[in-house]
CSV table of C-alpha atoms and ligand atoms in Angstrom, one decimal:
chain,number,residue,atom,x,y,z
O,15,UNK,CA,-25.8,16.8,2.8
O,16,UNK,CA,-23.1,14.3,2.8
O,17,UNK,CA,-21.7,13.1,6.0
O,18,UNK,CA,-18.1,13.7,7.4
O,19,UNK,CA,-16.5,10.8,7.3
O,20,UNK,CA,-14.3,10.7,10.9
O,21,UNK,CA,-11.8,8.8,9.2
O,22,UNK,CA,-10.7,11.3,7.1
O,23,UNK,CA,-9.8,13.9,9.7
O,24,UNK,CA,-6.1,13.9,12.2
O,25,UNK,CA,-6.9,13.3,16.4
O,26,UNK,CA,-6.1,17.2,16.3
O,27,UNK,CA,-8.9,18.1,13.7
O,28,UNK,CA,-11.2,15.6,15.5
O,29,UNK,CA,-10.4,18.4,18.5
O,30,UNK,CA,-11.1,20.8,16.3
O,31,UNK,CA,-14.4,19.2,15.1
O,32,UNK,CA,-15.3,19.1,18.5
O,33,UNK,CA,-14.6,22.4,19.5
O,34,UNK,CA,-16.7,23.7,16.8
O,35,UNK,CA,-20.0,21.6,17.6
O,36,UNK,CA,-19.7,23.5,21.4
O,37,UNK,CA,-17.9,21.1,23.5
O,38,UNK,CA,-14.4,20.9,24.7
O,39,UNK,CA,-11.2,20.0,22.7
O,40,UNK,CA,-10.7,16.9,24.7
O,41,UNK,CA,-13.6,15.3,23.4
O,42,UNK,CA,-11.8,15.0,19.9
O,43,UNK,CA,-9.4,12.9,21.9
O,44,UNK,CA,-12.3,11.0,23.3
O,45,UNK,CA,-13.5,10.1,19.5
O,46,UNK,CA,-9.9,9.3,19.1
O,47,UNK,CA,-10.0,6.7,21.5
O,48,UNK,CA,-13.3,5.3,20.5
O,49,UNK,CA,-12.3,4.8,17.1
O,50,UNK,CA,-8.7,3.5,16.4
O,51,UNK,CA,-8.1,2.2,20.1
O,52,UNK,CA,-11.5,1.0,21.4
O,53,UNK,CA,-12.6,0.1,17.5
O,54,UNK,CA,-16.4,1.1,17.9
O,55,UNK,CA,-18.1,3.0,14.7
O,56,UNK,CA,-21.1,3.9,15.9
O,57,UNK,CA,-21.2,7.5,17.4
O,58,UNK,CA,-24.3,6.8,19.7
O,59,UNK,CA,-22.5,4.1,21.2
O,60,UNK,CA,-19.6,6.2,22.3
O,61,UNK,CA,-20.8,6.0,26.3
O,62,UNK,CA,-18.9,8.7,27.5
O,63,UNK,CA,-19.6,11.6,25.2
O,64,UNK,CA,-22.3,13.5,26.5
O,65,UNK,CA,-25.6,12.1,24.7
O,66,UNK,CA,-26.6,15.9,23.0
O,67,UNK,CA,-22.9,15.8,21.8
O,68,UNK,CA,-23.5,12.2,20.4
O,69,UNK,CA,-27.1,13.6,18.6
O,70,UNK,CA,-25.3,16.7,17.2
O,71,UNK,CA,-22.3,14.4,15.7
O,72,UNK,CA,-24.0,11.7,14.7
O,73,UNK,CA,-26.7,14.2,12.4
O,74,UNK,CA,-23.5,15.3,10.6
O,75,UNK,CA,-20.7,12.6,10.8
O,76,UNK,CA,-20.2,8.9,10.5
O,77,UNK,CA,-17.1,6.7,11.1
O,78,UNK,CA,-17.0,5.3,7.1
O,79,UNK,CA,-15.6,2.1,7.7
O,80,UNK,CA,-16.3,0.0,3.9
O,81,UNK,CA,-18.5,-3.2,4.0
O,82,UNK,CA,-16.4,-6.0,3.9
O,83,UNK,CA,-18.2,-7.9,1.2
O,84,UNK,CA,-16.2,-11.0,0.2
O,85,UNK,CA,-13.4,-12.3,2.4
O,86,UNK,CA,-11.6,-15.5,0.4
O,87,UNK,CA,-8.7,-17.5,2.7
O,88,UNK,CA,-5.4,-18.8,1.1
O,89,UNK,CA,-3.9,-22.1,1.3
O,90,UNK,CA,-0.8,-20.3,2.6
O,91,UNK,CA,-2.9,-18.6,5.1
O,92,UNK,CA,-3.3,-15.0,3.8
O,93,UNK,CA,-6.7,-13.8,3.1
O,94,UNK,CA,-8.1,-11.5,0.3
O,95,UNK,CA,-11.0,-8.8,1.6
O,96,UNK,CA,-12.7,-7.1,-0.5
O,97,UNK,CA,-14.5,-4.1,0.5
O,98,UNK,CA,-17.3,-2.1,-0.8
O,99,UNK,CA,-17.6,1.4,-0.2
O,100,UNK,CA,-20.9,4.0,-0.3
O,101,UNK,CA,-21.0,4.5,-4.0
O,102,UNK,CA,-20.8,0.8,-4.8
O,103,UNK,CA,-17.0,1.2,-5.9
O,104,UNK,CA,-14.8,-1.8,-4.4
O,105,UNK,CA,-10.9,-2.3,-3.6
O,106,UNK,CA,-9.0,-5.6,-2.3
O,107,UNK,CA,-6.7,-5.1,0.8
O,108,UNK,CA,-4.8,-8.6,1.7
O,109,UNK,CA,-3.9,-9.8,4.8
O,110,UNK,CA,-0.5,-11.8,5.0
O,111,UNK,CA,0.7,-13.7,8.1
O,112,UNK,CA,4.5,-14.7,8.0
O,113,UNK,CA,6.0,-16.0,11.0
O,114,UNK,CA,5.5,-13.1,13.8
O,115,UNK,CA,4.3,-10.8,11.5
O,116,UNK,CA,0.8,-10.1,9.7
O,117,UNK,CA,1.0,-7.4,6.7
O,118,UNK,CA,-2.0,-5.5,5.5
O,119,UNK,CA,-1.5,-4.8,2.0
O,120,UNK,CA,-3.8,-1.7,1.1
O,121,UNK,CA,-4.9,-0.2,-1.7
O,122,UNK,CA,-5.3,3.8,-3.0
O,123,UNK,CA,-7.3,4.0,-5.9
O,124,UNK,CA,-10.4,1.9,-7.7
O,125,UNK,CA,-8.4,0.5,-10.5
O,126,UNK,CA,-5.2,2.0,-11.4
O,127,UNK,CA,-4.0,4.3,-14.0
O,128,UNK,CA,-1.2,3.0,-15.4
O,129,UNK,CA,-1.1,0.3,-17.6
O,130,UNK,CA,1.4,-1.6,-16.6
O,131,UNK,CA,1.8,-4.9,-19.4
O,132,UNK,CA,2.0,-7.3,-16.6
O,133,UNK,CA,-0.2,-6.5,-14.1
O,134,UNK,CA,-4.1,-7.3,-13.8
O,135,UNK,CA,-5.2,-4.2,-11.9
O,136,UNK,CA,-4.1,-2.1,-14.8
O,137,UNK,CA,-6.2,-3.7,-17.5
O,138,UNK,CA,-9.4,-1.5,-14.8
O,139,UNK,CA,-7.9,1.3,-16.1
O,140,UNK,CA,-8.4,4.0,-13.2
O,141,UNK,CA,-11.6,4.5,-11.9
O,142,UNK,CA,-11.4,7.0,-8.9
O,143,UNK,CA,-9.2,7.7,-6.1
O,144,UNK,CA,-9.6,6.8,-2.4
O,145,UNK,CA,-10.3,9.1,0.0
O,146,UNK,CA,-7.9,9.4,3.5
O,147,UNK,CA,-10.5,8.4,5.8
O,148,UNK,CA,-11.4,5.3,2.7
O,149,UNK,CA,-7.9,3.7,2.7
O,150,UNK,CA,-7.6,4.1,6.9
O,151,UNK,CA,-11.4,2.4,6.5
O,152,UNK,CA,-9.2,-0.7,5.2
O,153,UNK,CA,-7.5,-1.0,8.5
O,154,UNK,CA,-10.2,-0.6,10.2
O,155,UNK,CA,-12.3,-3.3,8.6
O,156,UNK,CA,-9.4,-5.7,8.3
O,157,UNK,CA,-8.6,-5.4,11.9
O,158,UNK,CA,-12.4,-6.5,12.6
O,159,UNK,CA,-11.9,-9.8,11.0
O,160,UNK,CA,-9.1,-10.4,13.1
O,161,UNK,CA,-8.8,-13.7,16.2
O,162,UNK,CA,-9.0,-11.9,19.3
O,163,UNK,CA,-5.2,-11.1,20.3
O,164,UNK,CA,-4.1,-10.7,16.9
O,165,UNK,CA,-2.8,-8.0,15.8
O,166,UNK,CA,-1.5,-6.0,12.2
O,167,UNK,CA,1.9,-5.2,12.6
O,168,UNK,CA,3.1,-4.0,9.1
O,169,UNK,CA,1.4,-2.3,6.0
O,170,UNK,CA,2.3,-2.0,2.8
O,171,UNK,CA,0.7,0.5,0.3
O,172,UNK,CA,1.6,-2.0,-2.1
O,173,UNK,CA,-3.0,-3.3,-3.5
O,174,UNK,CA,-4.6,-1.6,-6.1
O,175,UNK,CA,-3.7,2.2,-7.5
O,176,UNK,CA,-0.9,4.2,-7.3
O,177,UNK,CA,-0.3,5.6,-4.0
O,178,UNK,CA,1.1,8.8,-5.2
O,179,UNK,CA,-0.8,9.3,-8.1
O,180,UNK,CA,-3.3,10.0,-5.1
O,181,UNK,CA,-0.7,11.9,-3.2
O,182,UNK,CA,-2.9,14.2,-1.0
O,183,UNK,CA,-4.7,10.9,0.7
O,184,UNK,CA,-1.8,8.7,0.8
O,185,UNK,CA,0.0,11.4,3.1
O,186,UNK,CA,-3.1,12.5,5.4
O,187,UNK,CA,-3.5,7.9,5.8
O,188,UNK,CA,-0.1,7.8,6.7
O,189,UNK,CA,-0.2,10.6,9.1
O,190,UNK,CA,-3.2,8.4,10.9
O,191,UNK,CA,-1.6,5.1,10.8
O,192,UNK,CA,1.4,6.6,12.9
O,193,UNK,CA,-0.5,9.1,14.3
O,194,UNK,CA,-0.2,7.6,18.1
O,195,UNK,CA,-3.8,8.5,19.1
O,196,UNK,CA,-4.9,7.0,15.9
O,197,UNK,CA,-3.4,3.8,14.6
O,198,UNK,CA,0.2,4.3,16.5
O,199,UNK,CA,2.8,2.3,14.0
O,200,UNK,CA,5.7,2.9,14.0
O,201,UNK,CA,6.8,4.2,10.5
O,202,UNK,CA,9.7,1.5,10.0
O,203,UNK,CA,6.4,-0.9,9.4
O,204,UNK,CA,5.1,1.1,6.7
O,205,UNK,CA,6.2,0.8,2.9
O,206,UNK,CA,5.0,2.9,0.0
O,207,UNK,CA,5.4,1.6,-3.2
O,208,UNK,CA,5.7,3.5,-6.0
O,209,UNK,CA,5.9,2.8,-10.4
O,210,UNK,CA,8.5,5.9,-9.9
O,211,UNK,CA,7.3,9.4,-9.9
O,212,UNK,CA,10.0,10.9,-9.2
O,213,UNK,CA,8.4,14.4,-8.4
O,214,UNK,CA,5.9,12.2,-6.0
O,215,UNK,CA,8.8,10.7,-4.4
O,216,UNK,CA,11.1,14.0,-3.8
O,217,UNK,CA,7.7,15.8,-2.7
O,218,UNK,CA,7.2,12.6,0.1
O,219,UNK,CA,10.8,13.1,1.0
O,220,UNK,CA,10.6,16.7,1.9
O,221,UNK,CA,7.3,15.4,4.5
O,222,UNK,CA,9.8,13.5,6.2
O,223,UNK,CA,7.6,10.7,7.2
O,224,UNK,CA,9.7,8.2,7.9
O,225,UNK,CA,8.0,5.7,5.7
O,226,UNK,CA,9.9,2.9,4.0
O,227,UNK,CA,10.2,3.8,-0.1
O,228,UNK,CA,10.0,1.1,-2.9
O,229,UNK,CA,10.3,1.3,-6.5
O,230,UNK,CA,8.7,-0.9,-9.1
O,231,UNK,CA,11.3,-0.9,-11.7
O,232,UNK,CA,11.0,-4.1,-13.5
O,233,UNK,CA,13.8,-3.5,-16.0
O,234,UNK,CA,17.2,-1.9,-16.7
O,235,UNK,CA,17.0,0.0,-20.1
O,236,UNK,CA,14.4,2.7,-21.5
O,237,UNK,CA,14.0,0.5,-24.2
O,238,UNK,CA,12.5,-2.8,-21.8
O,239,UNK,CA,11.0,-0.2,-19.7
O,240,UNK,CA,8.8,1.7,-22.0
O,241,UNK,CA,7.4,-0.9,-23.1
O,242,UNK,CA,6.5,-3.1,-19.9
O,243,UNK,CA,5.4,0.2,-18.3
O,244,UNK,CA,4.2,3.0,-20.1
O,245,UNK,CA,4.6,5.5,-17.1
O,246,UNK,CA,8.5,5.6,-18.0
O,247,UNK,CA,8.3,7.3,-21.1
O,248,UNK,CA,8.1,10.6,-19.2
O,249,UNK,CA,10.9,9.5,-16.9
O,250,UNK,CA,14.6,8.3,-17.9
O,251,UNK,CA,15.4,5.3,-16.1
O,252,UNK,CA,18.1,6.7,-13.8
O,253,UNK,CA,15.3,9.4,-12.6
O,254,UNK,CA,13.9,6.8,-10.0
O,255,UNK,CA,17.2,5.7,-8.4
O,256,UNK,CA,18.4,9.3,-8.0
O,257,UNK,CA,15.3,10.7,-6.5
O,258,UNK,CA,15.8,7.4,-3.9
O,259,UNK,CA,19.6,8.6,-3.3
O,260,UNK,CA,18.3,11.7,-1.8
O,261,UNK,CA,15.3,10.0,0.2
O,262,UNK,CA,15.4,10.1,3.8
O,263,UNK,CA,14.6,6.6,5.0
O,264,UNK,CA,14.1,4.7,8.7
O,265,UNK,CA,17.5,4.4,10.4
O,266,UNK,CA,19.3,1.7,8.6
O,267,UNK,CA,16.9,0.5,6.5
O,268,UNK,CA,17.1,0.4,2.9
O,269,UNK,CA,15.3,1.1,-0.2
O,270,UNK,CA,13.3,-1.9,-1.9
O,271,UNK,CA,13.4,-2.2,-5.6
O,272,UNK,CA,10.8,-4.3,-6.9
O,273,UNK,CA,11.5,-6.6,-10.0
O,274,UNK,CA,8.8,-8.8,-11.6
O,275,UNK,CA,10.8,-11.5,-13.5
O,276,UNK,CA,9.6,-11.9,-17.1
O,277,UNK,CA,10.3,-14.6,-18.9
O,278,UNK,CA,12.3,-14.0,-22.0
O,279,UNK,CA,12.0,-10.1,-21.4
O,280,UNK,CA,14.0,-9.1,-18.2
O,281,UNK,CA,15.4,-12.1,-16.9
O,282,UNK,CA,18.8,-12.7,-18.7
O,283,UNK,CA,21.8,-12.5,-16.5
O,284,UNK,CA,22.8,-9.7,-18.3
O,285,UNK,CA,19.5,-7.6,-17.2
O,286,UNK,CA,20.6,-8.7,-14.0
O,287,UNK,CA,24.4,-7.1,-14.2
O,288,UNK,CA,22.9,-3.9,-15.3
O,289,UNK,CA,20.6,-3.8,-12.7
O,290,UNK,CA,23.4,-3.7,-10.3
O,291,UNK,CA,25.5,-1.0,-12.1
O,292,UNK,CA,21.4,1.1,-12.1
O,293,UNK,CA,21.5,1.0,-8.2
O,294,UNK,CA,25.4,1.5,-7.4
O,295,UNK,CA,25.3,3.8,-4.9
O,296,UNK,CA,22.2,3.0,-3.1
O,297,UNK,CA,21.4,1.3,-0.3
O,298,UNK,CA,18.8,-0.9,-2.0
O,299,UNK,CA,17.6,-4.2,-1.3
O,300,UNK,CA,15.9,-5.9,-4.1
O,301,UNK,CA,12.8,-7.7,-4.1
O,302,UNK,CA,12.3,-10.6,-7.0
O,303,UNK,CA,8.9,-11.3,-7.9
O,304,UNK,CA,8.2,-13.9,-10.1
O,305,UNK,CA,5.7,-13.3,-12.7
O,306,UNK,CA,2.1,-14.2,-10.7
O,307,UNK,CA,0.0,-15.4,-13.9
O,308,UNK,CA,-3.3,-14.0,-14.9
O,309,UNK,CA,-6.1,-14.7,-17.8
O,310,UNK,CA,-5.5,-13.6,-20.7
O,311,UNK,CA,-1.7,-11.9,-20.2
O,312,UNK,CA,1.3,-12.4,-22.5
O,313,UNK,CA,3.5,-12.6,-20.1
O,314,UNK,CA,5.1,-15.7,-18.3
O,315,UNK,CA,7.2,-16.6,-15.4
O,316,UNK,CA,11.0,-17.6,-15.5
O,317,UNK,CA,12.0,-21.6,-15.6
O,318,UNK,CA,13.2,-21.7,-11.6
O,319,UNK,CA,16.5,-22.1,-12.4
O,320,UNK,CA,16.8,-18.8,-14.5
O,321,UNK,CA,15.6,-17.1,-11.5
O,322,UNK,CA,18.1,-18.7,-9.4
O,323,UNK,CA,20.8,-17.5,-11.5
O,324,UNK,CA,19.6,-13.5,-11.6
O,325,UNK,CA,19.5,-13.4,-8.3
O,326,UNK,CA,22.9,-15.6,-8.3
O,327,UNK,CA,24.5,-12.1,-10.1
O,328,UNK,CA,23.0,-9.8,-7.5
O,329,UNK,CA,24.0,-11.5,-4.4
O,330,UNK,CA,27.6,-12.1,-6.2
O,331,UNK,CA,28.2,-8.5,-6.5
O,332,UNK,CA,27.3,-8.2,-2.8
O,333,UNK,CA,23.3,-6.8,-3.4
O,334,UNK,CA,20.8,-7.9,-1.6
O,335,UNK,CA,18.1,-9.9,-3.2
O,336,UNK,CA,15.3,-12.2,-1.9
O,337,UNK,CA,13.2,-13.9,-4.2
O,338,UNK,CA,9.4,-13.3,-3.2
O,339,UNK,CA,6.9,-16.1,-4.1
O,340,UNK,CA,3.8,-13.8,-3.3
O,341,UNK,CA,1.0,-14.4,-1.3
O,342,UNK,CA,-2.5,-15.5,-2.2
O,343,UNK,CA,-1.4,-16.5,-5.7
O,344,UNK,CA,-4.3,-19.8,-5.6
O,345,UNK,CA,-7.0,-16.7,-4.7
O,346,UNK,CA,-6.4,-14.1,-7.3
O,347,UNK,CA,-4.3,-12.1,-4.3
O,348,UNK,CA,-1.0,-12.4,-5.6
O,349,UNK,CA,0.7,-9.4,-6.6
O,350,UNK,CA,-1.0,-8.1,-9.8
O,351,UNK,CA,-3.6,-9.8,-9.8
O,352,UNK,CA,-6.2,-7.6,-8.1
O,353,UNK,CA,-8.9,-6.4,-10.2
O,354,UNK,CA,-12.7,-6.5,-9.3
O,355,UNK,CA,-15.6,-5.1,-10.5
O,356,UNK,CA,-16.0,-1.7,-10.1
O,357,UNK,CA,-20.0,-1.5,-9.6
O,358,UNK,CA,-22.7,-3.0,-8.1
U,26,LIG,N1,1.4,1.1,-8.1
U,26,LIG,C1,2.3,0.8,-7.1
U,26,LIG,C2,1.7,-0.1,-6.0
U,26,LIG,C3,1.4,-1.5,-6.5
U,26,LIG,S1,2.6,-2.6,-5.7
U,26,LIG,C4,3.6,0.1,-7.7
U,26,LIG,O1,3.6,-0.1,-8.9
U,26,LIG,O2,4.6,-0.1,-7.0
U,26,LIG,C5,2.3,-4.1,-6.6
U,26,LIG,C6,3.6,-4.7,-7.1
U,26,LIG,O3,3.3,-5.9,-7.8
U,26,LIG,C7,4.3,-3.8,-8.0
U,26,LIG,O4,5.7,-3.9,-7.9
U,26,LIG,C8,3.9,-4.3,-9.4
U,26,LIG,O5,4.7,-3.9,-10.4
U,26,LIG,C9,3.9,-5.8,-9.1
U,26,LIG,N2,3.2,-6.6,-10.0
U,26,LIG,C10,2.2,-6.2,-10.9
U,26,LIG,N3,1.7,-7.2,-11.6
U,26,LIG,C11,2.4,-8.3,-11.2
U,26,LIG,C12,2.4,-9.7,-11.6
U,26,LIG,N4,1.5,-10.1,-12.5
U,26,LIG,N5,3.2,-10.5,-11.1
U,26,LIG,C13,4.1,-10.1,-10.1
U,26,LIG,N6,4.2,-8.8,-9.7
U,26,LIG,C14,3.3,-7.9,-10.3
């Protein structure tokens, strides 16, 4: 028999757990505590659960935090971890410091699914989704790693997979990261991001999470888009900015459209008018990423000055628009670039 992993289960169905080995509700709190606040994994070392509560749990349950196998620093100070879960499958999480902040960038799925042209992690294809408890496992075995006194503060479902191609998991990991007896953030420090599904992204508005929303849209006609990504031939363009119109984000934040810049493909200044005429109406905030190279890819990144002048057009007509030069680009952590092997 397989063991329940705690990490896929609320504080409240902890309780519940609890409540149906024969003790108390509050001992599900107790777990709580153990786990997210007091970070210890191994039931039998939980010293103030009773020691035949501890037996009984421990014969049937586990805290499934993933082995962190390979854990690569950055020049620029982030750090790639790779973990390696039960079945030998393995995901990349990064950890970014900037200023007062450190991001952990997490990811849903083994591989991913949908084959976007310029990213790494799609040439895995998809292998299998993550569980709840496997993505909050992340956390947890980032936040091991960690100087004493430091602290995650933000966390982007922005690694490998498509968070809501995995819907069900994303949802449940996002209830435990602002769960305040599990991981307690605030909501205004998480971001989804999403290629677009738009029925994914009006079925996450509706759960009213709070969660910060961005779209990788990465061009401004069907005809760029259908090409670069592959997921928007069942979409129109427009689809992904309307769903966003109706999506109800953190007070006063915005939402975050992500565009990779593409040499000769969706960096002309003209891309860069129609992108602003797309979003009209939104209170969007756009994110330029310049091409992060990988082996092997047709792609390549922008002279500087080109990328100057696109985002030139976007602040012009009042848009906000930072340029991102990712993280972790020296150790394969960059945005895109993620792909491992999937087996032992
Ligand atoms: N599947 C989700 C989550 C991944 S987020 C999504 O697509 O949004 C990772 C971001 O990096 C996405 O915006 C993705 O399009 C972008 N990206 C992928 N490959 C890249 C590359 N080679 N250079 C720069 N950005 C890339």
């Amino acid at each position: 028999m397989s063991l329940i992993n705690l990490l896929d289960l609320l504080p409240s169905e902890l309780e519940t757990l609890a409540e149906s080995l024969g003790g108390p509700r509050y001992r599900g709190r107790q777990l709580a505590s153990w786990i997210y606040a007091k970070g210890v994994t191994d039931i039998r070392a939980m010293s103030d659960l009773p020691r035949e509560f501890r037996e009984t749990l421990a014969a049937r349950a586990e805290v499934g935090v993933p082995e962190l196998e390979r854990r690569t620093p950055s020049q620029d100070g982030s750090q790639k971890l790779v973990f390696r879960y039960r079945d030998g499958a393995r995901v990349q999480s990064v950890l970014m410091p900037d200023d007062d902040r450190l991001t952990l960038c997490l990811s849903t799925q083994v591989g991913c699914g949908f084959s976007c042209a310029f990213c790494f992690t799609g040439t895995m294809g998809l292998e299998r989704n993550l569980g709840a408890g496997e993505i909050i496992g992340q956390v947890l075995g980032a936040r091991a790693t960690l100087a004493p006194g430091a602290r995650i503060t933000h966390v982007v479902y922005m690694g490998m997979g498509e968070p809501l191609a995995n819907y069900a998991a994303t949802v449940k990991s996002i209830k435990l990261l602002t769960d305040p007896q599990a991981l307690g953030f605030s909501p205004r420090r998480i971001t989804v991001s999403t290629v677009g599904l738009v029925s994914g992204i009006e079925k996450l508005a509706k759960e009213n999470l709070r969660v910060n929303l961005a779209i990788s849209l990465h061009a401004t006609s069907n005809e760029i888009r259908d090409r670069i990504m592959p997921v928007n031939k069942g979409f129109a363009i427009g689809g992904a900015p309307a769903a966003c119109k109706r999506f109800p984000l953190p007070f006063r934040q915005r939402m975050t459209f992500e565009y990779v810049l593409l040499e000769g493909v969706n960096d002309a200044p003209e891309d860069a008018r129609r992108l602003v005429r797309l979003l009209k109406g939104i209170r969007a905030k756009i994110n330029l990423i310049p091409f992060n190279d990988w082996e092997g890819s047709e792609f390549s990144r922008p002279p500087l000055p080109r990328i100057l002048a696109f985002q030139s057009v976007l602040l012009e007509h009042g848009i906000r628009a930072t340029v991102r030069w990712s993280k972790g680009e020296d150790i394969g952590a960059a945005c895109g670039q993620l792909r491992e092997a999937v087996t032992v």
